Amino acid sequence: MAKAKAKKKVSRASRIQGEGDYDATRRYLRDVEKFVHTADIEAAARAAAPRNAREARELKQAEAAGRRHATGAKPAKNWFLRDLESIRRKAREHLSEGALTQNYKGSVEKAIGLLNHAVATEIVCVLRYKFHAVAATGLSSEGVREEFAQHAKEEEAHLDLLCERINQLGGKPQMNPEGLLARASSQYVEGENLVDMIRENLIAERIAIESYRDMVRYFGDNDPTTRVMLEGILAQEEEHANDMHDLLVAHEGRPMLAR
Ligand SMILES: [Fe+2]
Ligand SMILES: [Fe+2]
C-alpha cells in the first residue's frame, strides 16, 4: 500500500515542469522509484537507529534543538541538565586548560592582567606594613606595631589568593621586583613618625578598596569565582582602613570622619 502510494507520488511529480535540469530530475525520480521498490526500508531504519542509550539521548536532544530552532521556542528551564552529555564531552577536551572551561566569559588575558596588578599592590602593602611594624617607635607604639604586623600577614594571605587564582586561570603571577611600584596602585612610603605611618597605611587601604571595588564590578557574573575571592579581600581591606582610621583618631586626638 505504502509502495503504491509512493509510486503514484513519483509518477505525478515526474510530470511537473519547471526551471532546472530535466534530465537530472528524471534520473533522480527514477532512482527514488527504484529505491522504493527494491530497498529494505526496515533494515535501513534499523541501521540508522541509535546503538545505545547515550546515542538515543543525543538523538532526542538534537531533535529537540532542531524543533526549538524551527519554531523559535525558548529552551526549557532545565536545559542545562539535558545538555549534560555535551558538558561531559567538552570537559574531556582541552584538559591542559585545567579549571578554565569553554563557558568562561570575558577575557582571560585581561583577568590575569588585573589580578597581577593587584598582586603588585599587595606586595607593596606587605613590604610597607612589615617596615612599619619594625620601624614604629614612641611611647604608644607597641599596640600599633602589632596591628601593622597583623595587617602584613593578612596582605600576604591576599597575595597568596591572587597568585593561586592567576595560576588556575592559566597565567603566571608576576613576582619580579623589577617595575613592582609601577605595576602597583598603592605607594611605598616609610613615614617620618608613627602618625605618618598610620596615615600612609590608611591612604593605601583606601586606594586598595577603590581598586578592588572596581574589579568586583568588572568580574561580575563573567567570573564569579574571582569576584567572590575579590569580595572577601575587599571586605578585609575595609576592616584595615577602619583599623587605621581608629588608630589615627587615637593618636591625633580628633575624629577624621564626620559622623
Ligand atoms: Fe590586601
Ligand atoms: Fe589591607
PDB file of C-alpha atoms and ligand atoms in Angstrom:
ATOM      1  CA  MET A   1       0.000   0.000   0.000  1.00  0.00           C
ATOM      2  CA  ALA A   2       2.788   2.400   1.057  1.00  0.00           C
ATOM      3  CA  LYS A   3       4.811   1.386  -2.008  1.00  0.00           C
ATOM      4  CA  ALA A   4       1.851   2.022  -4.320  1.00  0.00           C
ATOM      5  CA  LYS A   5       1.317   5.487  -2.821  1.00  0.00           C
ATOM      6  CA  ALA A   6       4.986   6.325  -3.239  1.00  0.00           C
ATOM      7  CA  LYS A   7       4.896   5.162  -6.885  1.00  0.00           C
ATOM      8  CA  LYS A   8       1.841   7.320  -7.578  1.00  0.00           C
ATOM      9  CA  LYS A   9       3.517  10.327  -5.972  1.00  0.00           C
ATOM     10  CA  VAL A  10       6.703   9.814  -8.008  1.00  0.00           C
ATOM     11  CA  SER A  11       4.874   9.472 -11.357  1.00  0.00           C
ATOM     12  CA  ARG A  12       2.809  12.630 -10.627  1.00  0.00           C
ATOM     13  CA  ALA A  13       5.989  14.512  -9.709  1.00  0.00           C
ATOM     14  CA  SER A  14       7.635  13.442 -12.992  1.00  0.00           C
ATOM     15  CA  ARG A  15       5.011  15.368 -14.986  1.00  0.00           C
ATOM     16  CA  ILE A  16       5.775  18.677 -13.237  1.00  0.00           C
ATOM     17  CA  GLN A  17       7.749  21.042 -15.460  1.00  0.00           C
ATOM     18  CA  GLY A  18       9.858  23.973 -14.250  1.00  0.00           C
ATOM     19  CA  GLU A  19      13.275  25.536 -14.306  1.00  0.00           C
ATOM     20  CA  GLY A  20      16.373  23.343 -13.970  1.00  0.00           C
ATOM     21  CA  ASP A  21      17.976  20.247 -15.391  1.00  0.00           C
ATOM     22  CA  TYR A  22      15.142  17.996 -16.595  1.00  0.00           C
ATOM     23  CA  ASP A  23      17.454  15.013 -17.218  1.00  0.00           C
ATOM     24  CA  ALA A  24      18.838  15.195 -13.706  1.00  0.00           C
ATOM     25  CA  THR A  25      15.321  15.443 -12.283  1.00  0.00           C
ATOM     26  CA  ARG A  26      14.206  12.410 -14.282  1.00  0.00           C
ATOM     27  CA  ARG A  27      17.270  10.436 -13.112  1.00  0.00           C
ATOM     28  CA  TYR A  28      16.592  11.391  -9.503  1.00  0.00           C
ATOM     29  CA  LEU A  29      12.940  10.357  -9.719  1.00  0.00           C
ATOM     30  CA  ARG A  30      13.907   7.062 -11.397  1.00  0.00           C
ATOM     31  CA  ASP A  31      16.350   6.335  -8.578  1.00  0.00           C
ATOM     32  CA  VAL A  32      13.765   7.173  -5.930  1.00  0.00           C
ATOM     33  CA  GLU A  33      11.261   4.860  -7.582  1.00  0.00           C
ATOM     34  CA  LYS A  34      13.835   2.089  -7.774  1.00  0.00           C
ATOM     35  CA  PHE A  35      14.700   2.577  -4.118  1.00  0.00           C
ATOM     36  CA  VAL A  36      11.039   2.432  -3.084  1.00  0.00           C
ATOM     37  CA  HIS A  37      10.591  -0.851  -4.983  1.00  0.00           C
ATOM     38  CA  THR A  38      13.787  -2.624  -4.081  1.00  0.00           C
ATOM     39  CA  ALA A  39      15.239  -1.255  -0.830  1.00  0.00           C
ATOM     40  CA  ASP A  40      14.793  -2.977   2.509  1.00  0.00           C
ATOM     41  CA  ILE A  41      13.341   0.020   4.348  1.00  0.00           C
ATOM     42  CA  GLU A  42      13.119  -1.789   7.667  1.00  0.00           C
ATOM     43  CA  ALA A  43      16.790  -2.793   7.539  1.00  0.00           C
ATOM     44  CA  ALA A  44      17.791   0.791   6.672  1.00  0.00           C
ATOM     45  CA  ALA A  45      15.739   2.093   9.589  1.00  0.00           C
ATOM     46  CA  ARG A  46      17.382  -0.476  11.892  1.00  0.00           C
ATOM     47  CA  ALA A  47      20.852   0.609  10.717  1.00  0.00           C
ATOM     48  CA  ALA A  48      20.073   4.283  11.389  1.00  0.00           C
ATOM     49  CA  ALA A  49      18.676   3.606  14.858  1.00  0.00           C
ATOM     50  CA  PRO A  50      20.744   4.665  17.897  1.00  0.00           C
ATOM     51  CA  ARG A  51      23.134   1.928  19.015  1.00  0.00           C
ATOM     52  CA  ASN A  52      22.935   2.624  22.732  1.00  0.00           C
ATOM     53  CA  ALA A  53      21.158   4.709  25.381  1.00  0.00           C
ATOM     54  CA  ARG A  54      23.667   7.531  25.048  1.00  0.00           C
ATOM     55  CA  GLU A  55      23.124   7.844  21.285  1.00  0.00           C
ATOM     56  CA  ALA A  56      19.361   7.717  21.838  1.00  0.00           C
ATOM     57  CA  ARG A  57      19.605  10.614  24.324  1.00  0.00           C
ATOM     58  CA  GLU A  58      21.798  12.645  21.976  1.00  0.00           C
ATOM     59  CA  LEU A  59      19.357  12.000  19.107  1.00  0.00           C
ATOM     60  CA  LYS A  60      16.461  13.226  21.239  1.00  0.00           C
ATOM     61  CA  GLN A  61      18.439  16.323  22.239  1.00  0.00           C
ATOM     62  CA  ALA A  62      19.277  17.046  18.602  1.00  0.00           C
ATOM     63  CA  GLU A  63      15.617  16.633  17.607  1.00  0.00           C
ATOM     64  CA  ALA A  64      14.506  18.954  20.427  1.00  0.00           C
ATOM     65  CA  ALA A  65      17.135  21.533  19.482  1.00  0.00           C
ATOM     66  CA  GLY A  66      16.071  21.331  15.824  1.00  0.00           C
ATOM     67  CA  ARG A  67      12.431  21.805  16.776  1.00  0.00           C
ATOM     68  CA  ARG A  68      13.322  24.759  19.027  1.00  0.00           C
ATOM     69  CA  HIS A  69      15.321  26.327  16.211  1.00  0.00           C
ATOM     70  CA  ALA A  70      12.495  25.774  13.697  1.00  0.00           C
ATOM     71  CA  THR A  71       9.792  27.195  15.946  1.00  0.00           C
ATOM     72  CA  GLY A  72      11.905  29.864  17.673  1.00  0.00           C
ATOM     73  CA  ALA A  73      10.884  28.408  21.058  1.00  0.00           C
ATOM     74  CA  LYS A  74      12.969  29.249  24.118  1.00  0.00           C
ATOM     75  CA  PRO A  75      14.948  26.432  25.804  1.00  0.00           C
ATOM     76  CA  ALA A  76      13.243  24.686  28.718  1.00  0.00           C
ATOM     77  CA  LYS A  77      14.127  25.803  32.241  1.00  0.00           C
ATOM     78  CA  ASN A  78      16.313  22.765  32.945  1.00  0.00           C
ATOM     79  CA  TRP A  79      18.068  22.851  29.575  1.00  0.00           C
ATOM     80  CA  PHE A  80      21.471  22.667  31.321  1.00  0.00           C
ATOM     81  CA  LEU A  81      20.663  19.213  32.701  1.00  0.00           C
ATOM     82  CA  ARG A  82      19.577  17.966  29.287  1.00  0.00           C
ATOM     83  CA  ASP A  83      22.877  19.261  27.932  1.00  0.00           C
ATOM     84  CA  LEU A  84      24.808  17.185  30.462  1.00  0.00           C
ATOM     85  CA  GLU A  85      26.242  14.849  27.828  1.00  0.00           C
ATOM     86  CA  SER A  86      27.634  17.790  25.916  1.00  0.00           C
ATOM     87  CA  ILE A  87      29.134  19.270  29.127  1.00  0.00           C
ATOM     88  CA  ARG A  88      30.733  15.904  29.953  1.00  0.00           C
ATOM     89  CA  ARG A  89      32.155  15.571  26.463  1.00  0.00           C
ATOM     90  CA  LYS A  90      33.599  19.111  26.490  1.00  0.00           C
ATOM     91  CA  ALA A  91      35.121  18.518  29.950  1.00  0.00           C
ATOM     92  CA  ARG A  92      37.212  15.709  28.426  1.00  0.00           C
ATOM     93  CA  GLU A  93      38.592  18.092  25.805  1.00  0.00           C
ATOM     94  CA  HIS A  94      41.277  20.766  26.417  1.00  0.00           C
ATOM     95  CA  LEU A  95      42.407  19.152  29.675  1.00  0.00           C
ATOM     96  CA  SER A  96      45.563  21.282  29.599  1.00  0.00           C
ATOM     97  CA  GLU A  97      43.383  24.323  30.405  1.00  0.00           C
ATOM     98  CA  GLY A  98      42.649  22.963  33.889  1.00  0.00           C
ATOM     99  CA  ALA A  99      39.907  24.966  35.642  1.00  0.00           C
ATOM    100  CA  LEU A 100      39.314  27.125  32.572  1.00  0.00           C
ATOM    101  CA  THR A 101      36.318  25.765  30.629  1.00  0.00           C
ATOM    102  CA  GLN A 102      34.707  26.873  27.374  1.00  0.00           C
ATOM    103  CA  ASN A 103      31.936  28.908  29.015  1.00  0.00           C
ATOM    104  CA  TYR A 104      34.363  31.288  30.793  1.00  0.00           C
ATOM    105  CA  LYS A 105      33.070  34.725  29.845  1.00  0.00           C
ATOM    106  CA  GLY A 106      35.192  37.799  29.302  1.00  0.00           C
ATOM    107  CA  SER A 107      38.891  37.958  28.516  1.00  0.00           C
ATOM    108  CA  VAL A 108      41.196  35.609  30.415  1.00  0.00           C
ATOM    109  CA  GLU A 109      44.194  37.777  29.472  1.00  0.00           C
ATOM    110  CA  LYS A 110      42.558  40.890  30.910  1.00  0.00           C
ATOM    111  CA  ALA A 111      41.567  38.983  34.064  1.00  0.00           C
ATOM    112  CA  ILE A 112      45.160  37.829  34.594  1.00  0.00           C
ATOM    113  CA  GLY A 113      46.439  41.375  33.923  1.00  0.00           C
ATOM    114  CA  LEU A 114      44.085  42.869  36.530  1.00  0.00           C
ATOM    115  CA  LEU A 115      44.951  40.191  39.082  1.00  0.00           C
ATOM    116  CA  ASN A 116      48.668  40.788  38.522  1.00  0.00           C
ATOM    117  CA  HIS A 117      48.075  44.484  39.118  1.00  0.00           C
ATOM    118  CA  ALA A 118      46.538  43.512  42.484  1.00  0.00           C
ATOM    119  CA  VAL A 119      49.491  41.181  43.144  1.00  0.00           C
ATOM    120  CA  ALA A 120      51.892  44.137  42.838  1.00  0.00           C
ATOM    121  CA  THR A 121      49.679  46.238  45.117  1.00  0.00           C
ATOM    122  CA  GLU A 122      49.609  43.524  47.783  1.00  0.00           C
ATOM    123  CA  ILE A 123      53.404  43.014  47.670  1.00  0.00           C
ATOM    124  CA  VAL A 124      53.920  46.768  48.227  1.00  0.00           C
ATOM    125  CA  CYS A 125      51.407  46.644  51.130  1.00  0.00           C
ATOM    126  CA  VAL A 126      53.200  43.674  52.726  1.00  0.00           C
ATOM    127  CA  LEU A 127      56.554  45.465  52.476  1.00  0.00           C
ATOM    128  CA  ARG A 128      55.210  48.758  53.820  1.00  0.00           C
ATOM    129  CA  TYR A 129      53.399  47.159  56.780  1.00  0.00           C
ATOM    130  CA  LYS A 130      56.416  44.984  57.617  1.00  0.00           C
ATOM    131  CA  PHE A 131      58.705  48.003  57.580  1.00  0.00           C
ATOM    132  CA  HIS A 132      56.282  49.963  59.785  1.00  0.00           C
ATOM    133  CA  ALA A 133      55.936  47.021  62.200  1.00  0.00           C
ATOM    134  CA  VAL A 134      59.687  47.133  62.763  1.00  0.00           C
ATOM    135  CA  ALA A 135      60.368  50.864  62.493  1.00  0.00           C
ATOM    136  CA  ALA A 136      57.481  52.318  64.529  1.00  0.00           C
ATOM    137  CA  THR A 137      58.735  53.951  67.720  1.00  0.00           C
ATOM    138  CA  GLY A 138      57.249  56.002  70.502  1.00  0.00           C
ATOM    139  CA  LEU A 139      55.509  55.654  73.823  1.00  0.00           C
ATOM    140  CA  SER A 140      52.333  54.124  72.494  1.00  0.00           C
ATOM    141  CA  SER A 141      53.781  52.270  69.516  1.00  0.00           C
ATOM    142  CA  GLU A 142      53.557  48.718  70.911  1.00  0.00           C
ATOM    143  CA  GLY A 143      49.888  48.091  70.044  1.00  0.00           C
ATOM    144  CA  VAL A 144      50.251  49.853  66.702  1.00  0.00           C
ATOM    145  CA  ARG A 145      53.254  47.709  65.741  1.00  0.00           C
ATOM    146  CA  GLU A 146      51.222  44.592  66.448  1.00  0.00           C
ATOM    147  CA  GLU A 147      48.427  45.928  64.265  1.00  0.00           C
ATOM    148  CA  PHE A 148      50.877  46.648  61.439  1.00  0.00           C
ATOM    149  CA  ALA A 149      52.366  43.136  61.739  1.00  0.00           C
ATOM    150  CA  GLN A 150      48.883  41.562  61.677  1.00  0.00           C
ATOM    151  CA  HIS A 151      47.954  43.551  58.569  1.00  0.00           C
ATOM    152  CA  ALA A 152      51.204  42.484  56.885  1.00  0.00           C
ATOM    153  CA  LYS A 153      50.196  38.823  57.408  1.00  0.00           C
ATOM    154  CA  GLU A 154      46.718  39.429  56.018  1.00  0.00           C
ATOM    155  CA  GLU A 155      48.051  41.286  52.955  1.00  0.00           C
ATOM    156  CA  GLU A 156      50.331  38.298  52.353  1.00  0.00           C
ATOM    157  CA  ALA A 157      47.301  35.995  52.514  1.00  0.00           C
ATOM    158  CA  HIS A 158      45.605  38.213  49.877  1.00  0.00           C
ATOM    159  CA  LEU A 159      48.714  37.893  47.743  1.00  0.00           C
ATOM    160  CA  ASP A 160      48.554  34.078  48.007  1.00  0.00           C
ATOM    161  CA  LEU A 161      44.889  34.042  46.967  1.00  0.00           C
ATOM    162  CA  LEU A 162      45.559  36.242  43.935  1.00  0.00           C
ATOM    163  CA  CYS A 163      48.545  34.143  42.825  1.00  0.00           C
ATOM    164  CA  GLU A 164      46.537  30.942  43.195  1.00  0.00           C
ATOM    165  CA  ARG A 165      43.690  32.332  41.087  1.00  0.00           C
ATOM    166  CA  ILE A 166      46.086  33.539  38.364  1.00  0.00           C
ATOM    167  CA  ASN A 167      47.503  30.025  38.269  1.00  0.00           C
ATOM    168  CA  GLN A 168      44.006  28.497  37.974  1.00  0.00           C
ATOM    169  CA  LEU A 169      43.313  30.788  35.005  1.00  0.00           C
ATOM    170  CA  GLY A 170      46.463  29.515  33.287  1.00  0.00           C
ATOM    171  CA  GLY A 171      48.533  32.638  33.954  1.00  0.00           C
ATOM    172  CA  LYS A 172      51.786  33.412  35.722  1.00  0.00           C
ATOM    173  CA  PRO A 173      51.900  35.587  38.851  1.00  0.00           C
ATOM    174  CA  GLN A 174      54.293  38.488  38.300  1.00  0.00           C
ATOM    175  CA  MET A 175      56.544  38.394  41.342  1.00  0.00           C
ATOM    176  CA  ASN A 176      59.550  40.030  39.678  1.00  0.00           C
ATOM    177  CA  PRO A 177      60.524  43.037  41.863  1.00  0.00           C
ATOM    178  CA  GLU A 178      61.597  44.948  38.776  1.00  0.00           C
ATOM    179  CA  GLY A 179      58.919  47.530  37.958  1.00  0.00           C
ATOM    180  CA  LEU A 180      56.887  46.497  41.009  1.00  0.00           C
ATOM    181  CA  LEU A 181      55.927  50.042  42.088  1.00  0.00           C
ATOM    182  CA  ALA A 182      54.885  50.966  38.554  1.00  0.00           C
ATOM    183  CA  ARG A 183      52.516  47.955  38.452  1.00  0.00           C
ATOM    184  CA  ALA A 184      51.021  48.650  41.904  1.00  0.00           C
ATOM    185  CA  SER A 185      48.176  51.003  42.832  1.00  0.00           C
ATOM    186  CA  SER A 186      49.479  51.731  46.313  1.00  0.00           C
ATOM    187  CA  GLN A 187      52.688  53.550  47.188  1.00  0.00           C
ATOM    188  CA  TYR A 188      55.591  52.652  49.408  1.00  0.00           C
ATOM    189  CA  VAL A 189      56.002  55.479  51.926  1.00  0.00           C
ATOM    190  CA  GLU A 190      58.109  54.924  55.059  1.00  0.00           C
ATOM    191  CA  GLY A 191      56.733  57.891  57.022  1.00  0.00           C
ATOM    192  CA  GLU A 192      58.554  60.252  59.423  1.00  0.00           C
ATOM    193  CA  ASN A 193      56.779  59.166  62.612  1.00  0.00           C
ATOM    194  CA  LEU A 194      54.056  56.886  63.954  1.00  0.00           C
ATOM    195  CA  VAL A 195      51.178  59.124  62.879  1.00  0.00           C
ATOM    196  CA  ASP A 196      52.680  59.470  59.385  1.00  0.00           C
ATOM    197  CA  MET A 197      52.881  55.684  59.120  1.00  0.00           C
ATOM    198  CA  ILE A 198      49.279  55.206  60.187  1.00  0.00           C
ATOM    199  CA  ARG A 199      48.121  57.896  57.744  1.00  0.00           C
ATOM    200  CA  GLU A 200      50.057  56.359  54.835  1.00  0.00           C
ATOM    201  CA  ASN A 201      48.549  52.962  55.571  1.00  0.00           C
ATOM    202  CA  LEU A 202      45.058  54.455  55.680  1.00  0.00           C
ATOM    203  CA  ILE A 203      45.677  56.105  52.294  1.00  0.00           C
ATOM    204  CA  ALA A 204      46.984  52.810  50.852  1.00  0.00           C
ATOM    205  CA  GLU A 205      43.959  50.907  52.180  1.00  0.00           C
ATOM    206  CA  ARG A 206      41.591  53.445  50.634  1.00  0.00           C
ATOM    207  CA  ILE A 207      43.362  53.034  47.282  1.00  0.00           C
ATOM    208  CA  ALA A 208      43.107  49.232  47.582  1.00  0.00           C
ATOM    209  CA  ILE A 209      39.381  49.472  48.424  1.00  0.00           C
ATOM    210  CA  GLU A 210      38.714  51.619  45.358  1.00  0.00           C
ATOM    211  CA  SER A 211      40.671  49.230  43.089  1.00  0.00           C
ATOM    212  CA  TYR A 212      39.059  46.063  44.427  1.00  0.00           C
ATOM    213  CA  ARG A 213      35.564  47.556  44.225  1.00  0.00           C
ATOM    214  CA  ASP A 214      36.147  48.343  40.535  1.00  0.00           C
ATOM    215  CA  MET A 215      37.492  44.837  39.945  1.00  0.00           C
ATOM    216  CA  VAL A 216      34.467  43.245  41.647  1.00  0.00           C
ATOM    217  CA  ARG A 217      32.214  45.210  39.274  1.00  0.00           C
ATOM    218  CA  TYR A 218      34.349  44.227  36.281  1.00  0.00           C
ATOM    219  CA  PHE A 219      34.271  40.487  37.003  1.00  0.00           C
ATOM    220  CA  GLY A 220      30.546  40.461  37.899  1.00  0.00           C
ATOM    221  CA  ASP A 221      28.912  37.322  36.521  1.00  0.00           C
ATOM    222  CA  ASN A 222      31.643  36.708  33.954  1.00  0.00           C
ATOM    223  CA  ASP A 223      33.926  35.104  36.530  1.00  0.00           C
ATOM    224  CA  PRO A 224      32.048  34.517  39.820  1.00  0.00           C
ATOM    225  CA  THR A 225      34.962  32.669  41.456  1.00  0.00           C
ATOM    226  CA  THR A 226      37.325  35.621  41.027  1.00  0.00           C
ATOM    227  CA  ARG A 227      34.592  38.061  42.013  1.00  0.00           C
ATOM    228  CA  VAL A 228      33.800  36.203  45.267  1.00  0.00           C
ATOM    229  CA  MET A 229      37.511  35.985  46.119  1.00  0.00           C
ATOM    230  CA  LEU A 230      37.930  39.731  45.490  1.00  0.00           C
ATOM    231  CA  GLU A 231      34.850  40.493  47.587  1.00  0.00           C
ATOM    232  CA  GLY A 232      36.492  38.667  50.512  1.00  0.00           C
ATOM    233  CA  ILE A 233      39.718  40.652  50.081  1.00  0.00           C
ATOM    234  CA  LEU A 234      37.750  43.894  49.713  1.00  0.00           C
ATOM    235  CA  ALA A 235      35.918  43.256  52.995  1.00  0.00           C
ATOM    236  CA  GLN A 236      39.249  42.790  54.788  1.00  0.00           C
ATOM    237  CA  GLU A 237      40.729  45.945  53.207  1.00  0.00           C
ATOM    238  CA  GLU A 238      37.713  47.839  54.568  1.00  0.00           C
ATOM    239  CA  GLU A 239      38.468  46.435  58.047  1.00  0.00           C
ATOM    240  CA  HIS A 240      42.115  47.503  57.640  1.00  0.00           C
ATOM    241  CA  ALA A 241      41.066  51.018  56.654  1.00  0.00           C
ATOM    242  CA  ASN A 242      38.773  51.175  59.651  1.00  0.00           C
ATOM    243  CA  ASP A 243      41.574  49.988  61.961  1.00  0.00           C
ATOM    244  CA  MET A 244      43.951  52.625  60.572  1.00  0.00           C
ATOM    245  CA  HIS A 245      41.295  55.291  60.863  1.00  0.00           C
ATOM    246  CA  ASP A 246      40.696  54.407  64.538  1.00  0.00           C
ATOM    247  CA  LEU A 247      44.431  54.439  65.243  1.00  0.00           C
ATOM    248  CA  LEU A 248      44.783  57.808  63.570  1.00  0.00           C
ATOM    249  CA  VAL A 249      41.941  59.205  65.673  1.00  0.00           C
ATOM    250  CA  ALA A 250      43.532  57.747  68.813  1.00  0.00           C
ATOM    251  CA  HIS A 251      46.949  59.223  68.046  1.00  0.00           C
ATOM    252  CA  GLU A 252      45.901  62.548  66.602  1.00  0.00           C
ATOM    253  CA  GLY A 253      43.133  63.027  69.139  1.00  0.00           C
ATOM    254  CA  ARG A 254      40.447  64.195  66.741  1.00  0.00           C
ATOM    255  CA  PRO A 255      37.892  62.411  64.592  1.00  0.00           C
ATOM    256  CA  MET A 256      38.718  62.237  60.909  1.00  0.00           C
ATOM    257  CA  LEU A 257      35.295  61.399  59.589  1.00  0.00           C
ATOM    258  CA  ALA A 258      32.093  63.345  60.103  1.00  0.00           C
ATOM    259  CA  ARG A 259      29.525  61.029  61.715  1.00  0.00           C
TER     260      ARG A 259
HETATM  261 FE    FE B   1      45.355  43.357  50.768  1.00  0.00          FE
HETATM  262 FE    FE B   2      44.831  45.974  53.562  1.00  0.00          FE
END
